[in-house]
Amino acid sequence: MTDVQTSSPEPVDAAENDVLVEESEGSTEGTELAPADLDREGDVAADYIEELLDIADIDGDIDIDTRNGRAYISVNAEEGSNLSLLAKPDTVAALQELTRLAVQNQTGGFSRLILDIAGSRDARQAELGLLVDRAIARLDEGAAEAALPPMSSYERKLVHDIVSERGYVSTSRGEGRDRHTVITAA
């Protein structure tokens, strides 16, 4: 059986919000939801994930949090759980999209929820940090800029934060699935 827990909202970080708005310009995806709507989105998503886990006979505890204008759904279990079967990055991305569609079907609105399974988001952030480090090394060797591969808006936002922490500048270029981050010296 899965447990569902909710957390109280955290204040919105203006800098993070600016990146989210910049990345969603020209679409209706950047509109900010009211806290009650985010709570409903989180509840619908948690119900969907809980049903999926029950069907697959996978144990997991579900936490719902809202921050920075998004619902965050985290699924965790004890070490050695079969939840690790779902924690691969591509699997998490696919489940996130399915969950977003389920939320959209229930609420009638676009969802920007973030799904984390067994710490997969922290692992991906560490991978992105290494990717940024390699790009910065290319800059230090004399390259004018270093382009990273295409990634989701959420991952690009994480990259922008990492690049800024390291004292460099990043911009997003391209459209749709080809949208990627380019890093330059400050």
C-alpha positions in Angstrom: 0.0 0.0 0.0 1.3 3.5 -0.7 1.3 6.4 1.7 0.5 9.9 0.4 1.8 12.9 2.3 1.6 16.6 1.4 4.0 19.5 2.3 3.2 23.1 2.7 4.1 25.5 -0.1 7.5 27.2 -0.1 7.9 30.8 -1.2 8.5 31.3 -4.9 12.1 32.2 -5.8 11.8 35.1 -8.2 14.9 34.2 -10.2 13.6 30.6 -10.8 10.3 32.0 -11.8 11.9 34.3 -14.3 13.6 31.3 -16.0 10.3 29.4 -16.1 8.5 32.4 -17.7 11.4 33.0 -20.2 11.3 29.4 -21.3 7.5 29.3 -21.8 7.1 32.6 -23.7 4.6 32.5 -26.4 2.6 29.6 -24.9 -0.1 29.1 -22.3 2.1 26.8 -20.3 3.7 29.6 -18.3 0.6 30.8 -16.6 0.8 30.5 -12.8 -1.8 28.3 -11.0 -3.5 29.3 -7.8 -2.4 27.3 -4.7 -5.7 25.4 -4.6 -5.3 24.4 -8.3 -1.8 23.2 -7.6 -3.0 21.2 -4.7 -5.7 19.6 -6.8 -3.2 18.9 -9.5 -0.9 17.2 -7.0 -3.8 15.1 -5.6 -4.9 13.9 -9.1 -1.3 13.1 -9.9 -0.7 11.2 -6.7 -3.9 9.2 -7.2 -2.8 8.3 -10.7 0.7 7.2 -9.6 -0.7 5.3 -6.6 -3.0 3.3 -8.9 -0.1 2.6 -11.3 2.0 1.4 -8.4 -0.8 -0.8 -7.2 -1.4 -2.3 -10.6 2.3 -3.0 -11.0 2.6 -4.3 -7.4 5.3 -1.8 -6.6 5.7 -0.4 -3.1 6.2 3.3 -2.7 5.4 6.3 -0.5 4.1 9.3 -2.3 4.9 12.9 -1.2 3.1 15.9 -2.7 4.7 19.3 -2.6 4.0 22.6 -4.3 6.7 25.2 -5.0 7.7 27.6 -7.7 4.3 27.3 -9.4 4.6 23.5 -9.8 3.3 20.4 -8.2 6.1 18.0 -7.2 5.3 14.3 -6.8 8.0 12.2 -5.1 7.8 8.4 -4.9 10.2 6.7 -2.5 10.6 3.3 -0.9 13.0 1.5 1.4 16.4 0.3 0.0 16.1 -2.8 -2.1 12.5 -2.1 -3.2 11.3 -2.9 -6.6 10.6 0.9 -7.1 14.1 1.1 -8.6 12.6 -0.5 -11.7 10.9 2.8 -12.5 13.8 5.1 -11.5 15.6 5.2 -14.9 15.6 8.7 -16.4 13.7 7.8 -19.6 11.1 5.8 -17.5 10.6 8.7 -15.2 10.2 11.2 -18.1 7.6 8.9 -19.7 5.7 8.4 -16.5 5.8 12.2 -15.9 4.3 12.8 -19.3 1.6 10.1 -18.7 0.9 11.7 -15.3 0.6 15.1 -16.8 -1.9 13.8 -19.4 -3.9 12.2 -16.6 -4.0 15.5 -14.7 -4.9 17.4 -17.8 -7.7 14.9 -18.5 -9.1 15.5 -14.9 -8.6 19.2 -14.6 -8.9 20.4 -18.2 -5.6 22.4 -17.8 -2.0 22.0 -18.8 0.2 20.5 -16.1 3.8 21.4 -15.3 4.1 18.9 -12.5 7.5 17.3 -11.8 7.8 13.6 -10.9 10.7 12.1 -9.0 11.0 8.4 -8.4 13.5 7.0 -5.9 15.7 10.1 -6.1 16.0 10.1 -9.9 15.9 14.0 -10.1 18.8 14.3 -7.7 20.8 11.8 -9.8 19.9 13.7 -13.0 21.0 17.0 -11.4 24.3 15.4 -10.6 24.7 14.2 -14.2 23.8 17.7 -15.4 26.5 19.2 -13.1 29.1 16.9 -14.7 27.9 17.9 -18.2 28.3 21.6 -17.3 31.7 20.9 -15.8 32.9 19.3 -19.1 31.4 22.3 -21.1 33.2 24.8 -18.9 36.4 22.8 -19.4 36.0 23.3 -23.2 35.6 27.1 -22.5 38.7 27.1 -20.4 40.6 25.4 -23.3 39.6 28.3 -25.6 36.2 27.6 -27.0 34.0 30.7 -27.5 30.9 28.8 -26.3 29.8 25.2 -25.4 26.5 23.8 -26.4 24.8 21.1 -24.4 22.5 18.5 -25.9 18.7 19.2 -26.2 16.8 18.7 -22.9 13.5 19.5 -21.3 12.7 22.9 -20.0 13.0 21.6 -16.4 16.5 20.3 -17.1 17.5 23.5 -18.9 16.4 25.4 -15.8 18.6 23.2 -13.6 21.5 23.8 -16.1 21.0 27.6 -16.0 21.2 27.4 -12.2 24.3 25.3 -12.2 26.0 27.5 -14.8 25.2 30.6 -12.8 26.6 29.1 -9.6 29.8 28.5 -11.4 30.1 32.1 -12.6 29.3 31.5 -16.3 26.4 32.6 -18.5 23.9 30.4 -20.3 21.1 30.9 -22.8 18.6 28.5 -24.4 18.6 28.2 -28.2 16.5 26.3 -30.7 12.9 25.3 -30.8 10.8 22.4 -29.6 12.8 19.1 -29.1 15.9 20.8 -30.4 16.0 23.5 -27.6 19.3 23.3 -25.8 21.6 25.4 -23.6 24.7 27.2 -24.7 27.3 28.3 -22.1 29.7 31.2 -22.5 32.1 33.0 -20.2 30.7 35.8 -18.0 
